[in-house]
Amino acid sequence: MKLISEETIARAYYRVKPLMSRRLQIVLRRIVAKSKRYFFRSIWPIDPKAGTTPPGFGGWPEGRRFSVVLTHDVDTARGLTRCENLMALEQELGFRSSFNFVAHDYDLPAALRHKLVAEGFEVGVHGLEHNRKLYDSPEVFAEHAVQINRYLKEWGAVGFRSPCVYHNFDWLHGLDILYEASAFDTDPFEPQSDGLRTIFPVHHTKVPGREYVVLPYTLPQDFTMFILFREKNIRIWKEKLRWIAEHGGMALLITHPDYMNFDGNPGFEEYPSDFYRELLMHIKTEYEGQYWHLLPHEMATFWNESAGKTCPEAENGTSPEARLDGNSKDAKDCSGAALGESR
């Protein structure tokens, strides 16, 4: 039985966070993550139960073994200045991705949004501010939702990822979205650490007429790998990618241009962009002809039109959609808290 809930700890942390230097924040998160890494070694980076194929899923088009979806969260103005470098890197290797922007934390030039879309990339909304305020209460969420929906329309976006990957799947029906991308198969290092335990998309249909597809990220975040754990190579990415390919799942990755260094001299909370380049080259060469690469909105559309709306069942008979709804005892046991509750 948990003596202190994740929610209580998270609220306390975000209350004192503005008083701490960024370096101290990172040091504290490293200490916590290091202790969790050993404790959760049986489900991270791979949760064996997450590989169950959804009933009725006929596989990826053209007989591809697995799918690849690339996404980026632009958390700060520093990250904004690196978006074109990142876009150029992906174009060079023949990849496309989505860029999720925070609406109020920095000035996002319309020209950058238009350029991304014109070059075959996607733009999504990453909240109004990069903090957990969105989920303080139903009233706060409703106020934010009005503005988020305005940005979705203005930017021509259909996807949303919550700041700090918080999520309340029932509340998210209030957004005008095709998909949401704040969930994950397994990630015990996030403040809200409830995993969906699936490497496939999931339909959330609780509110008729406001359905959306949940696209969980299934490869570890770059921040976790290179900033918290200070990994010196992409071994973990390769290991997880191989497992996803073996189970025919969706390899969805979050990276942040904020932490990518493109000049060869990484700072305190940066890592060489060559790590990301190496991953893309590995996908391109090791799995040539085996993967289906697409944008998040294309994946959500495919899942709606071709994959059916049946969710994969966990070994104990509870589906990821049930865990999304948080209506069963198992949902609470798996996530630590019912997802329908206030975050």
PDB file of C-alpha atoms in Angstrom, residues 70-74 79-91 95-102 106-125 155-157 257 262 276 295-298:
ATOM      1  CA  LEU A  70       8.888   9.862 -34.639  1.00  0.00           C
ATOM      2  CA  THR A  71       7.796  12.758 -32.434  1.00  0.00           C
ATOM      3  CA  HIS A  72       9.496  15.736 -30.795  1.00  0.00           C
ATOM      4  CA  ASP A  73       8.419  17.882 -27.855  1.00  0.00           C
ATOM      5  CA  VAL A  74       9.736  21.442 -27.993  1.00  0.00           C
ATOM      6  CA  GLY A  79      14.523  23.843 -28.381  1.00  0.00           C
ATOM      7  CA  LEU A  80      12.685  26.113 -30.795  1.00  0.00           C
ATOM      8  CA  THR A  81      15.973  27.389 -32.226  1.00  0.00           C
ATOM      9  CA  ARG A  82      17.050  23.810 -33.020  1.00  0.00           C
ATOM     10  CA  CYS A  83      13.941  22.596 -34.825  1.00  0.00           C
ATOM     11  CA  GLU A  84      15.273  23.307 -38.309  1.00  0.00           C
ATOM     12  CA  ASN A  85      18.530  21.474 -37.534  1.00  0.00           C
ATOM     13  CA  LEU A  86      16.518  18.484 -36.427  1.00  0.00           C
ATOM     14  CA  MET A  87      14.241  18.660 -39.432  1.00  0.00           C
ATOM     15  CA  ALA A  88      17.267  18.769 -41.756  1.00  0.00           C
ATOM     16  CA  LEU A  89      18.819  15.731 -40.044  1.00  0.00           C
ATOM     17  CA  GLU A  90      15.668  13.686 -40.595  1.00  0.00           C
ATOM     18  CA  GLN A  91      15.215  14.852 -44.175  1.00  0.00           C
ATOM     19  CA  PHE A  95      12.403  10.386 -42.210  1.00  0.00           C
ATOM     20  CA  ARG A  96       9.488  12.600 -41.131  1.00  0.00           C
ATOM     21  CA  SER A  97       8.184  13.479 -37.695  1.00  0.00           C
ATOM     22  CA  SER A  98       5.834  15.618 -35.655  1.00  0.00           C
ATOM     23  CA  PHE A  99       6.869  18.660 -33.617  1.00  0.00           C
ATOM     24  CA  ASN A 100       4.740  19.460 -30.557  1.00  0.00           C
ATOM     25  CA  PHE A 101       4.898  23.096 -29.434  1.00  0.00           C
ATOM     26  CA  VAL A 102       3.987  24.782 -26.133  1.00  0.00           C
ATOM     27  CA  TYR A 106       7.762  31.055 -26.193  1.00  0.00           C
ATOM     28  CA  ASP A 107       7.027  32.843 -29.424  1.00  0.00           C
ATOM     29  CA  LEU A 108       6.393  30.244 -32.136  1.00  0.00           C
ATOM     30  CA  PRO A 109       6.830  31.828 -35.592  1.00  0.00           C
ATOM     31  CA  ALA A 110       4.028  30.950 -37.978  1.00  0.00           C
ATOM     32  CA  ALA A 111       6.688  30.654 -40.674  1.00  0.00           C
ATOM     33  CA  LEU A 112       8.269  27.691 -38.850  1.00  0.00           C
ATOM     34  CA  ARG A 113       4.947  25.903 -38.533  1.00  0.00           C
ATOM     35  CA  HIS A 114       4.195  26.458 -42.196  1.00  0.00           C
ATOM     36  CA  LYS A 115       7.655  25.276 -43.238  1.00  0.00           C
ATOM     37  CA  LEU A 116       7.349  22.069 -41.251  1.00  0.00           C
ATOM     38  CA  VAL A 117       3.997  21.219 -42.801  1.00  0.00           C
ATOM     39  CA  ALA A 118       5.155  22.195 -46.300  1.00  0.00           C
ATOM     40  CA  GLU A 119       8.144  19.843 -45.930  1.00  0.00           C
ATOM     41  CA  GLY A 120       5.921  16.894 -44.975  1.00  0.00           C
ATOM     42  CA  PHE A 121       6.199  17.111 -41.193  1.00  0.00           C
ATOM     43  CA  GLU A 122       3.409  17.497 -38.627  1.00  0.00           C
ATOM     44  CA  VAL A 123       2.669  20.076 -35.942  1.00  0.00           C
ATOM     45  CA  GLY A 124       0.924  19.285 -32.641  1.00  0.00           C
ATOM     46  CA  VAL A 125       0.006  21.129 -29.449  1.00  0.00           C
ATOM     47  CA  TRP A 155      -2.329  25.464 -36.411  1.00  0.00           C
ATOM     48  CA  GLY A 156      -4.321  22.892 -38.385  1.00  0.00           C
ATOM     49  CA  ALA A 157      -3.276  20.305 -35.795  1.00  0.00           C
ATOM     50  CA  PRO A 257      15.562  19.369 -29.601  1.00  0.00           C
ATOM     51  CA  PHE A 262      24.298  20.011 -32.833  1.00  0.00           C
ATOM     52  CA  TYR A 276      19.657  10.329 -32.720  1.00  0.00           C
ATOM     53  CA  LEU A 295       3.340  10.454 -39.016  1.00  0.00           C
ATOM     54  CA  PRO A 296       1.209  10.313 -35.846  1.00  0.00           C
ATOM     55  CA  HIS A 297      -1.951  11.562 -37.577  1.00  0.00           C
ATOM     56  CA  GLU A 298      -1.466   8.913 -40.271  1.00  0.00           C
TER      57      GLU A 298
END
